[in-house]
CSV table of C-alpha atoms in Angstrom, one decimal:
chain,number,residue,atom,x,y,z
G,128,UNK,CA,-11.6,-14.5,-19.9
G,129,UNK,CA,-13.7,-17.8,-19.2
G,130,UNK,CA,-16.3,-15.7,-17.4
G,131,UNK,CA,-16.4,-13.6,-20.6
G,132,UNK,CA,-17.3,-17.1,-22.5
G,133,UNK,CA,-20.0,-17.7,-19.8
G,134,UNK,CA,-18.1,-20.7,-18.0
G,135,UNK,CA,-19.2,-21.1,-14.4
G,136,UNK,CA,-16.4,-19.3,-12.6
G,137,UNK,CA,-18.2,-16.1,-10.9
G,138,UNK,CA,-18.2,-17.5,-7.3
G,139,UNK,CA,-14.2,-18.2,-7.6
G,140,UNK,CA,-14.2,-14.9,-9.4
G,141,UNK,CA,-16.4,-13.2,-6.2
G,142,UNK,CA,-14.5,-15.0,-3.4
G,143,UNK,CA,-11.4,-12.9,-5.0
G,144,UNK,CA,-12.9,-10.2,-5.0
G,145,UNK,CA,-13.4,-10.4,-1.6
G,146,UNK,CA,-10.2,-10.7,-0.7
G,147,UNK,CA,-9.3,-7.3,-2.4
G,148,UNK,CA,-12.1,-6.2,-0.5
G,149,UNK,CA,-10.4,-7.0,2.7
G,150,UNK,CA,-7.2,-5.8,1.7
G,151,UNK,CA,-8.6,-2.5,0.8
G,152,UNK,CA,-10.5,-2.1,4.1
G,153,UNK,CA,-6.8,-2.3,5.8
G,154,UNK,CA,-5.7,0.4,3.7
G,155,UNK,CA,-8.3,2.5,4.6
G,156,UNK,CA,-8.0,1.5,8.4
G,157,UNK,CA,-4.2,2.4,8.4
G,158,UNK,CA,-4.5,5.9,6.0
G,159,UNK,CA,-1.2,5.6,4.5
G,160,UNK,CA,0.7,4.5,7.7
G,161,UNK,CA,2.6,1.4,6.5
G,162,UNK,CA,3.5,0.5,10.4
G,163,UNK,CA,-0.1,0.2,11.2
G,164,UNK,CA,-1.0,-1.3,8.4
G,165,UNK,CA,1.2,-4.2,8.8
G,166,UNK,CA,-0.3,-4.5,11.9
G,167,UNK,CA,-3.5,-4.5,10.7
G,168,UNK,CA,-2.6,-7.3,8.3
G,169,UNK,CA,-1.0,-8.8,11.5
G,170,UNK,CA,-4.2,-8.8,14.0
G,171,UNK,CA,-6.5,-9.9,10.8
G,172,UNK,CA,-5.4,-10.9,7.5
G,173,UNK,CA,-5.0,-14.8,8.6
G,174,UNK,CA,-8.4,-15.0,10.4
G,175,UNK,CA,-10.3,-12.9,7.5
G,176,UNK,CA,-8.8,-13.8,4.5
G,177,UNK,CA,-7.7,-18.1,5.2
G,178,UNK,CA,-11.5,-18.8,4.9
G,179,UNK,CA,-12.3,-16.9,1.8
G,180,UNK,CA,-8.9,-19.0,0.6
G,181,UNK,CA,-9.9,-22.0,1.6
G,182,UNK,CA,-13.5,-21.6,-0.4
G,183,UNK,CA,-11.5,-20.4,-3.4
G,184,UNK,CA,-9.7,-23.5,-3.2
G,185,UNK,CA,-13.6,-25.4,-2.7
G,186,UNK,CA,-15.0,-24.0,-5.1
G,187,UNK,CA,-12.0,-24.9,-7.8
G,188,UNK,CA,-12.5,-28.6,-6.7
G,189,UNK,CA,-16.1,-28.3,-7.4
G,190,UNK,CA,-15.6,-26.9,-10.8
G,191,UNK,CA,-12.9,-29.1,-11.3
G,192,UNK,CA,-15.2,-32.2,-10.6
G,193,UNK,CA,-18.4,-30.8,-12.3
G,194,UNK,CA,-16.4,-30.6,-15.9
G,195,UNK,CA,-14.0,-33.1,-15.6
G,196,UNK,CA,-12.6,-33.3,-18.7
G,197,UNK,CA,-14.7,-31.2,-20.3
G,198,UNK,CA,-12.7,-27.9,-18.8
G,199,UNK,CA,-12.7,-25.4,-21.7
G,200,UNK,CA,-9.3,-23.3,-22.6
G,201,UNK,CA,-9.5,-20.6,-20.1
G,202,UNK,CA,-10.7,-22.2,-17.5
G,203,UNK,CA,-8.6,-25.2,-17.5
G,204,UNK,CA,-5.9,-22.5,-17.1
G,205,UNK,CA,-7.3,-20.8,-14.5
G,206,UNK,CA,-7.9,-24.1,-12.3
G,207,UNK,CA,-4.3,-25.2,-13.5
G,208,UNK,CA,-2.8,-21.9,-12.0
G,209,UNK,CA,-4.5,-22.0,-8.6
G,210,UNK,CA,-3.8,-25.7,-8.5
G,211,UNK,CA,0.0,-25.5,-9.1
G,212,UNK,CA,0.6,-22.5,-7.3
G,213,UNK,CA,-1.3,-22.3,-4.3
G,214,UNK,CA,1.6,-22.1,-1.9
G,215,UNK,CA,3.0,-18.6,-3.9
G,216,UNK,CA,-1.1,-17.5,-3.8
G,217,UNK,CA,-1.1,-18.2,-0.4
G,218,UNK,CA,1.8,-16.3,0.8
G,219,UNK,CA,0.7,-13.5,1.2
G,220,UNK,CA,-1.2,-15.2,4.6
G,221,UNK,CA,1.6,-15.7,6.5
G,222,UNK,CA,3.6,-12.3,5.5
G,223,UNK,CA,1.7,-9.2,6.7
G,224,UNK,CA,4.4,-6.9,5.5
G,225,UNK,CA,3.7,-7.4,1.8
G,226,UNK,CA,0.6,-6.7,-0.5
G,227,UNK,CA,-2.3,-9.2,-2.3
G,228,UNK,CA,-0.3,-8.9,-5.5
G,229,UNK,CA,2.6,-7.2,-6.8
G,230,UNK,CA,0.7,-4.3,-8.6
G,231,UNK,CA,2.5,-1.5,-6.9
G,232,UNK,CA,5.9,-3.0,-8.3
G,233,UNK,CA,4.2,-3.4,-11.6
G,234,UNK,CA,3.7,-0.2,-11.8
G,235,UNK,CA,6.5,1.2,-10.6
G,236,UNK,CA,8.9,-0.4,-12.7
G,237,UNK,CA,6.5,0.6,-15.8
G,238,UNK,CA,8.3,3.6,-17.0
G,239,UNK,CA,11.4,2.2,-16.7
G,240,UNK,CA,10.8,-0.8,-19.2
G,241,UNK,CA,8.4,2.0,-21.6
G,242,UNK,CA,12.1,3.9,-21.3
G,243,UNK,CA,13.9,1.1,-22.6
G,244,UNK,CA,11.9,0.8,-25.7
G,245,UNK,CA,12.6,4.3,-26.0
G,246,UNK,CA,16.7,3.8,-25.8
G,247,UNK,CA,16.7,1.6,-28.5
G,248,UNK,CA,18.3,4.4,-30.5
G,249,UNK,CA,20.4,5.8,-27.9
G,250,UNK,CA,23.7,7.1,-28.9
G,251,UNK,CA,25.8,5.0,-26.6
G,252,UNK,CA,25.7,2.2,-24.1
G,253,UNK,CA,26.5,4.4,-21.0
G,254,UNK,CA,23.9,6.7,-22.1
G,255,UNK,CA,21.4,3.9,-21.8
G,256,UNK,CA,23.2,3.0,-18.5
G,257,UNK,CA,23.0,6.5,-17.0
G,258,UNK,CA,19.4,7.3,-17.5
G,259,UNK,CA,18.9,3.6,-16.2
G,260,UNK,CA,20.4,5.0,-12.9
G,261,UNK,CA,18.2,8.2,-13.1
G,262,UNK,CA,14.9,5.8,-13.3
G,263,UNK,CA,15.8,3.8,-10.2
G,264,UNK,CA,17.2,7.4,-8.4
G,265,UNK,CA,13.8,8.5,-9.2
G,266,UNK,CA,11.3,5.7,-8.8
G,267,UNK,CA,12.9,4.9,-5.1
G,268,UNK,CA,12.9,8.5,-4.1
G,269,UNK,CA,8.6,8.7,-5.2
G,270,UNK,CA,8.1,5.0,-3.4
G,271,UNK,CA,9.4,7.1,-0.4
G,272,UNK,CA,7.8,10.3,-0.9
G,273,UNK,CA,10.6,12.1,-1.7
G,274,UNK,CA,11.6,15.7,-4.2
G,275,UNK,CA,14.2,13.6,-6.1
G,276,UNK,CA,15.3,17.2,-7.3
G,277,UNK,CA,16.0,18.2,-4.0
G,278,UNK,CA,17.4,14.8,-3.1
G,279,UNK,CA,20.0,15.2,-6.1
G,280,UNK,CA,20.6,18.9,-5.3
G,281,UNK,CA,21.5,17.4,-1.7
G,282,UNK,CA,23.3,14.4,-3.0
G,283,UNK,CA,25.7,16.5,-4.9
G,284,UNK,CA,26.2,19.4,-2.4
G,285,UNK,CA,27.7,16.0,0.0
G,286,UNK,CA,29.7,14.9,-2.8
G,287,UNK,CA,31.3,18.2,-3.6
G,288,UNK,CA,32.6,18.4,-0.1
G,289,UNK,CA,33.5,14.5,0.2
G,290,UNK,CA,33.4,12.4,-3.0
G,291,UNK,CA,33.1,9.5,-1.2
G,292,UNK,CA,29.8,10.3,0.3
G,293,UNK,CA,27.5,7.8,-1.0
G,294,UNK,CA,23.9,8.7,-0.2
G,295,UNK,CA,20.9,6.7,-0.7
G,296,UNK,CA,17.4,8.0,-0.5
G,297,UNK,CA,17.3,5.8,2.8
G,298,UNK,CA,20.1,8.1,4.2
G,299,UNK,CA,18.8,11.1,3.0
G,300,UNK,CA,15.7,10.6,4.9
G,301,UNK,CA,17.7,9.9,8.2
G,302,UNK,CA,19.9,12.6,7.7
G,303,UNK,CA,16.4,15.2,7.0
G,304,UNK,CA,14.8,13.5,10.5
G,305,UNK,CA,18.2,14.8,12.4
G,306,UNK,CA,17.7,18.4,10.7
């Protein structure tokens, strides 16, 4: 937004970018394969993306300086953020195992909260609970890649034979490795 009002903030703005940049690279390096990924992130992430960082963090104290009081609505926000939350921005440094930013969860946990709007006129409370189950039955089993019909078919072919056979997508995958 204060770009879009032609404040000084495309170098901050840039040096982000370049992050994603990096983070994208690792992607493409791993192909999908979360394992290597991580290790990508592991042998890298630290040594490429601390410096890029650390001039975000430069540049903010130059802008910072330059205006002084004079720091405009959006901007003023902007510098607030990174100033008060470097150590959550930063995090991401030290933990190779998780993402930039929490996009992914973002958007998996979008239908589920477009859903609820849509249960506002549900019939009953356990019906609202029920399909509540079904979203989280079915946005686990796409995160891992898996039929959730075929999972449910599965899931309640086990419980017919032992009703006490709880099986998570987790399990399932175990138990389709063995097979």
């Amino acid at each position: 937004k204060a770009e879009k009002l032609y404040l000084p903030c495309s170098d901050i703005l840039d040096a982000i970018q370049s992050l994603y940049k990096k983070e994208s690279e690792y992607k493409l390096q791993a192909n999908g394969d979360r394992t290597l990924l991580k290790s990508i992130r592991e042998k890298h992430r630290f040594k490429d993306c601390q410096p890029i960082v650390d001039k975000i963090y430069e540049l903010k104290d130059k802008l910072k300086g330059r205006l002084k009081n004079d720091i405009l609505g959006h901007l003023k926000k902007g510098i607030d953020y990174l100033e008060n939350q470097k150590s959550q921005l930063c995090f991401f440094l030290t933990k190779p195992d998780i993402d930039i930013d929490n996009n992914e969860a973002e958007r998996m946990i979008r239908p589920s909260v477009q859903g609820r709007k849509n249960h506002y006129s549900s019939r009953s409370v356990k019906g609202v609970e029920a399909a509540e189950r079904f979203y989280t039955i079915f946005g686990t089993c796409r995160k891992l890649c898996i039929n959730p019909m075929e999972y449910l078919l599965f899931v309640c072919k086990a419980l017919m034979k032992d009703k006490n056979n709880i099986i998570t997508p987790l399990d399932y995958i175990k138990l389709m490795k063995k097979q």
